[in-house]
PDB file of C-alpha atoms in Angstrom:
ATOM      1  CA  UNK H   1       0.000   0.000   0.000  1.00 43.00           C
ATOM      2  CA  UNK H   2       2.895   2.368   0.695  1.00 45.00           C
ATOM      3  CA  UNK H   3       3.955   2.377  -2.920  1.00 48.00           C
ATOM      4  CA  UNK H   4       0.415   2.758  -4.276  1.00 56.00           C
ATOM      5  CA  UNK H   5      -0.417   5.960  -2.395  1.00 60.00           C
ATOM      6  CA  UNK H   6       1.161   8.779  -4.385  1.00 65.00           C
ATOM      7  CA  UNK H   7      -0.114  12.232  -3.431  1.00 62.00           C
ATOM      8  CA  UNK H   8      -0.066  14.968  -6.049  1.00 64.00           C
ATOM      9  CA  UNK H   9       1.602  17.556  -3.790  1.00 72.00           C
ATOM     10  CA  UNK H  10       4.017  15.321  -1.927  1.00 74.00           C
ATOM     11  CA  UNK H  11       5.778  18.222  -0.198  1.00 77.00           C
ATOM     12  CA  UNK H  12       2.650  19.416   1.633  1.00 85.00           C
ATOM     13  CA  UNK H  13       1.531  15.854   2.319  1.00 88.00           C
ATOM     14  CA  UNK H  14       4.960  15.018   3.733  1.00 89.00           C
ATOM     15  CA  UNK H  15       4.790  18.040   6.026  1.00 93.00           C
ATOM     16  CA  UNK H  16       1.304  17.007   7.192  1.00 94.00           C
ATOM     17  CA  UNK H  17       2.268  13.396   7.785  1.00 95.00           C
ATOM     18  CA  UNK H  18       5.360  14.415   9.802  1.00 96.00           C
ATOM     19  CA  UNK H  19       3.184  16.663  11.990  1.00 98.00           C
ATOM     20  CA  UNK H  20       0.692  13.821  12.381  1.00 97.00           C
ATOM     21  CA  UNK H  21       3.503  11.399  13.260  1.00 97.00           C
ATOM     22  CA  UNK H  22       4.660  13.805  15.976  1.00 98.00           C
ATOM     23  CA  UNK H  23       1.199  13.814  17.570  1.00 98.00           C
ATOM     24  CA  UNK H  24       0.883  10.038  17.289  1.00 98.00           C
ATOM     25  CA  UNK H  25       4.344   9.452  18.751  1.00 98.00           C
ATOM     26  CA  UNK H  26       3.471  11.546  21.814  1.00 97.00           C
ATOM     27  CA  UNK H  27       0.112   9.778  22.171  1.00 97.00           C
ATOM     28  CA  UNK H  28       1.916   6.446  22.081  1.00 97.00           C
ATOM     29  CA  UNK H  29       4.682   7.585  24.452  1.00 96.00           C
ATOM     30  CA  UNK H  30       3.284  10.479  26.524  1.00 95.00           C
ATOM     31  CA  UNK H  31       6.415  10.718  28.708  1.00 94.00           C
ATOM     32  CA  UNK H  32       8.811  10.697  25.762  1.00 96.00           C
ATOM     33  CA  UNK H  33      10.651  13.841  26.868  1.00 95.00           C
ATOM     34  CA  UNK H  34      11.336  12.472  30.347  1.00 93.00           C
ATOM     35  CA  UNK H  35      12.905   9.200  29.159  1.00 94.00           C
ATOM     36  CA  UNK H  36      16.665   9.372  29.596  1.00 92.00           C
ATOM     37  CA  UNK H  37      17.941   6.345  27.656  1.00 93.00           C
ATOM     38  CA  UNK H  38      15.526   3.521  26.931  1.00 93.00           C
ATOM     39  CA  UNK H  39      11.945   2.474  27.538  1.00 94.00           C
ATOM     40  CA  UNK H  40       9.860  -0.557  26.769  1.00 92.00           C
ATOM     41  CA  UNK H  41       6.262  -0.562  25.590  1.00 93.00           C
ATOM     42  CA  UNK H  42       4.159  -3.461  26.815  1.00 93.00           C
ATOM     43  CA  UNK H  43       0.861  -4.745  25.439  1.00 91.00           C
ATOM     44  CA  UNK H  44      -0.995  -7.979  26.101  1.00 89.00           C
ATOM     45  CA  UNK H  45      -0.023 -10.780  23.707  1.00 87.00           C
ATOM     46  CA  UNK H  46       1.939  -8.436  21.443  1.00 88.00           C
ATOM     47  CA  UNK H  47       5.686  -8.052  20.905  1.00 87.00           C
ATOM     48  CA  UNK H  48       7.245  -5.373  23.089  1.00 88.00           C
ATOM     49  CA  UNK H  49       8.159  -2.021  21.620  1.00 92.00           C
ATOM     50  CA  UNK H  50      11.662  -0.832  22.411  1.00 91.00           C
ATOM     51  CA  UNK H  51      12.588   2.867  22.449  1.00 95.00           C
ATOM     52  CA  UNK H  52      16.140   4.186  22.561  1.00 94.00           C
ATOM     53  CA  UNK H  53      16.982   7.864  22.951  1.00 96.00           C
ATOM     54  CA  UNK H  54      19.909   8.459  20.597  1.00 95.00           C
ATOM     55  CA  UNK H  55      20.284  12.205  21.036  1.00 95.00           C
ATOM     56  CA  UNK H  56      18.499  14.899  23.010  1.00 95.00           C
ATOM     57  CA  UNK H  57      19.227  18.500  22.036  1.00 95.00           C
ATOM     58  CA  UNK H  58      17.304  21.640  23.046  1.00 94.00           C
ATOM     59  CA  UNK H  59      15.025  21.625  19.973  1.00 96.00           C
ATOM     60  CA  UNK H  60      15.378  18.080  18.643  1.00 97.00           C
ATOM     61  CA  UNK H  61      15.244  14.529  19.846  1.00 97.00           C
ATOM     62  CA  UNK H  62      16.500  11.532  17.892  1.00 96.00           C
ATOM     63  CA  UNK H  63      15.039   8.160  18.834  1.00 97.00           C
ATOM     64  CA  UNK H  64      14.899   4.625  17.568  1.00 94.00           C
ATOM     65  CA  UNK H  65      11.631   2.734  17.914  1.00 94.00           C
ATOM     66  CA  UNK H  66      11.250  -0.935  17.155  1.00 89.00           C
ATOM     67  CA  UNK H  67       9.318  -4.078  17.930  1.00 83.00           C
ATOM     68  CA  UNK H  68      11.310  -6.637  19.869  1.00 78.00           C
ATOM     69  CA  UNK H  69      10.441 -10.063  18.487  1.00 69.00           C
ATOM     70  CA  UNK H  70      12.663 -12.023  20.831  1.00 66.00           C
ATOM     71  CA  UNK H  71      13.710 -12.113  24.460  1.00 59.00           C
ATOM     72  CA  UNK H  72      17.197 -10.752  23.733  1.00 57.00           C
ATOM     73  CA  UNK H  73      17.147  -7.243  22.264  1.00 51.00           C
ATOM     74  CA  UNK H  74      20.251  -7.889  20.215  1.00 53.00           C
ATOM     75  CA  UNK H  75      18.574 -10.765  18.385  1.00 54.00           C
ATOM     76  CA  UNK H  76      15.675  -9.255  16.467  1.00 53.00           C
ATOM     77  CA  UNK H  77      14.623  -5.616  16.517  1.00 57.00           C
ATOM     78  CA  UNK H  78      12.494  -4.550  13.603  1.00 56.00           C
ATOM     79  CA  UNK H  79      11.626  -2.168  11.980  1.00 73.00           C
ATOM     80  CA  UNK H  80      14.275  -0.169  13.895  1.00 82.00           C
ATOM     81  CA  UNK H  81      12.919   3.196  12.769  1.00 90.00           C
ATOM     82  CA  UNK H  82      15.236   6.105  13.508  1.00 92.00           C
ATOM     83  CA  UNK H  83      13.153   9.250  13.983  1.00 96.00           C
ATOM     84  CA  UNK H  84      14.194  12.882  14.304  1.00 96.00           C
ATOM     85  CA  UNK H  85      11.662  14.749  16.443  1.00 98.00           C
ATOM     86  CA  UNK H  86      11.569  18.513  15.953  1.00 98.00           C
ATOM     87  CA  UNK H  87      10.198  19.770  19.264  1.00 97.00           C
ATOM     88  CA  UNK H  88       9.810  23.399  18.190  1.00 97.00           C
ATOM     89  CA  UNK H  89       8.108  22.571  14.874  1.00 97.00           C
ATOM     90  CA  UNK H  90       6.094  19.672  16.392  1.00 98.00           C
ATOM     91  CA  UNK H  91       7.140  17.365  13.600  1.00 98.00           C
ATOM     92  CA  UNK H  92       8.649  13.846  13.503  1.00 98.00           C
ATOM     93  CA  UNK H  93      10.549  12.669  10.434  1.00 95.00           C
ATOM     94  CA  UNK H  94      11.969   9.220   9.736  1.00 93.00           C
ATOM     95  CA  UNK H  95      15.680   9.271   9.012  1.00 90.00           C
ATOM     96  CA  UNK H  96      15.965   5.539   8.237  1.00 83.00           C
ATOM     97  CA  UNK H  97      14.628   2.111   9.086  1.00 70.00           C
ATOM     98  CA  UNK H  98      16.021  -1.414   9.228  1.00 61.00           C
ATOM     99  CA  UNK H  99      15.630  -1.953   5.496  1.00 57.00           C
ATOM    100  CA  UNK H 100      16.551   1.468   4.150  1.00 57.00           C
ATOM    101  CA  UNK H 101      19.650   3.607   4.417  1.00 59.00           C
ATOM    102  CA  UNK H 102      19.740   7.111   5.902  1.00 59.00           C
ATOM    103  CA  UNK H 103      18.214   9.623   3.481  1.00 60.00           C
ATOM    104  CA  UNK H 104      21.351  11.805   3.503  1.00 57.00           C
ATOM    105  CA  UNK H 105      23.540   8.837   2.477  1.00 56.00           C
ATOM    106  CA  UNK H 106      21.280   7.641  -0.317  1.00 57.00           C
ATOM    107  CA  UNK H 107      20.986  10.991  -2.069  1.00 57.00           C
ATOM    108  CA  UNK H 108      24.182  12.999  -1.864  1.00 63.00           C
ATOM    109  CA  UNK H 109      22.996  15.126  -4.810  1.00 62.00           C
ATOM    110  CA  UNK H 110      20.412  17.649  -3.538  1.00 62.00           C
ATOM    111  CA  UNK H 111      19.290  18.148  -7.156  1.00 63.00           C
ATOM    112  CA  UNK H 112      17.400  14.841  -6.995  1.00 67.00           C
ATOM    113  CA  UNK H 113      14.423  16.528  -5.354  1.00 68.00           C
ATOM    114  CA  UNK H 114      11.771  14.144  -6.682  1.00 74.00           C
ATOM    115  CA  UNK H 115      13.706  11.033  -5.676  1.00 75.00           C
ATOM    116  CA  UNK H 116      14.467  12.431  -2.219  1.00 75.00           C
ATOM    117  CA  UNK H 117      10.805  13.352  -1.706  1.00 80.00           C
ATOM    118  CA  UNK H 118       9.663   9.873  -2.822  1.00 81.00           C
ATOM    119  CA  UNK H 119      12.132   8.215  -0.446  1.00 81.00           C
ATOM    120  CA  UNK H 120      11.086  10.413   2.488  1.00 85.00           C
ATOM    121  CA  UNK H 121       7.416   9.855   1.671  1.00 89.00           C
ATOM    122  CA  UNK H 122       7.846   6.068   1.750  1.00 86.00           C
ATOM    123  CA  UNK H 123       9.633   6.162   5.118  1.00 89.00           C
ATOM    124  CA  UNK H 124       7.200   8.564   6.772  1.00 92.00           C
ATOM    125  CA  UNK H 125       4.081   6.940   5.372  1.00 92.00           C
ATOM    126  CA  UNK H 126       5.314   3.652   6.825  1.00 91.00           C
ATOM    127  CA  UNK H 127       5.782   5.319  10.232  1.00 94.00           C
ATOM    128  CA  UNK H 128       2.273   6.774  10.048  1.00 95.00           C
ATOM    129  CA  UNK H 129       0.768   3.351   9.339  1.00 93.00           C
ATOM    130  CA  UNK H 130       2.879   1.624  12.002  1.00 93.00           C
ATOM    131  CA  UNK H 131       2.049   4.225  14.678  1.00 96.00           C
ATOM    132  CA  UNK H 132      -1.662   3.763  13.888  1.00 95.00           C
ATOM    133  CA  UNK H 133      -1.215   0.034  14.492  1.00 93.00           C
ATOM    134  CA  UNK H 134       0.691   0.613  17.744  1.00 93.00           C
ATOM    135  CA  UNK H 135      -1.942   3.054  19.018  1.00 95.00           C
ATOM    136  CA  UNK H 136      -4.718   0.521  18.372  1.00 94.00           C
ATOM    137  CA  UNK H 137      -2.721  -2.084  20.313  1.00 91.00           C
ATOM    138  CA  UNK H 138      -2.706  -0.017  23.539  1.00 89.00           C
ATOM    139  CA  UNK H 139       0.959  -0.060  24.514  1.00 92.00           C
ATOM    140  CA  UNK H 140       2.089   1.234  27.905  1.00 91.00           C
ATOM    141  CA  UNK H 141       5.677   2.488  28.100  1.00 93.00           C
ATOM    142  CA  UNK H 142       7.940   2.121  31.115  1.00 91.00           C
ATOM    143  CA  UNK H 143      11.342   3.824  31.213  1.00 88.00           C
ATOM    144  CA  UNK H 144      14.431   1.752  31.974  1.00 82.00           C
ATOM    145  CA  UNK H 145      14.866   3.713  35.211  1.00 70.00           C
ATOM    146  CA  UNK H 146      11.326   2.795  36.356  1.00 66.00           C
ATOM    147  CA  UNK H 147      11.857  -0.897  35.550  1.00 60.00           C
ATOM    148  CA  UNK H 148      15.091  -0.897  37.558  1.00 55.00           C
ATOM    149  CA  UNK H 149      13.360   0.794  40.524  1.00 54.00           C
ATOM    150  CA  UNK H 150      10.502  -1.747  40.390  1.00 56.00           C
ATOM    151  CA  UNK H 151      13.000  -4.619  40.398  1.00 53.00           C
ATOM    152  CA  UNK H 152      14.733  -3.152  43.463  1.00 49.00           C
ATOM    153  CA  UNK H 153      11.412  -2.710  45.282  1.00 57.00           C
ATOM    154  CA  UNK H 154      10.360  -6.304  44.641  1.00 59.00           C
ATOM    155  CA  UNK H 155      13.741  -7.752  45.704  1.00 52.00           C
TER     156      UNK H 155
END
């Protein structure tokens, strides 16, 4: 379906979908800004979601969000979506995922505007669809620090 949806004005649609992804990301992970390193999203009978904070700057946040399909995180994280969150613009844009290279590495020639826009559209449309799925699944996120504190309390 990703490849079949081709908006006429991709630039405006891309802007709208990135703003929508920002809202959806914060609905899925309401405490996103307070997470220091990692968090896990739990849902009944569904694979966990794993969040890693890669970088936190005053106006941006870079995160990786992925399903964890195995007990060991290092074994199978997919789709491993790397997202740049623009806090001031309230926008979230996919930089790359497990199957696709970073946009800036694929297109070193800025003159390839159409190709760059198509690539970004595919990545961000995927995120939009995936976030919709995750929101319907009712995940609850717990930061690594909270999990550690809970383990200490129960010991």
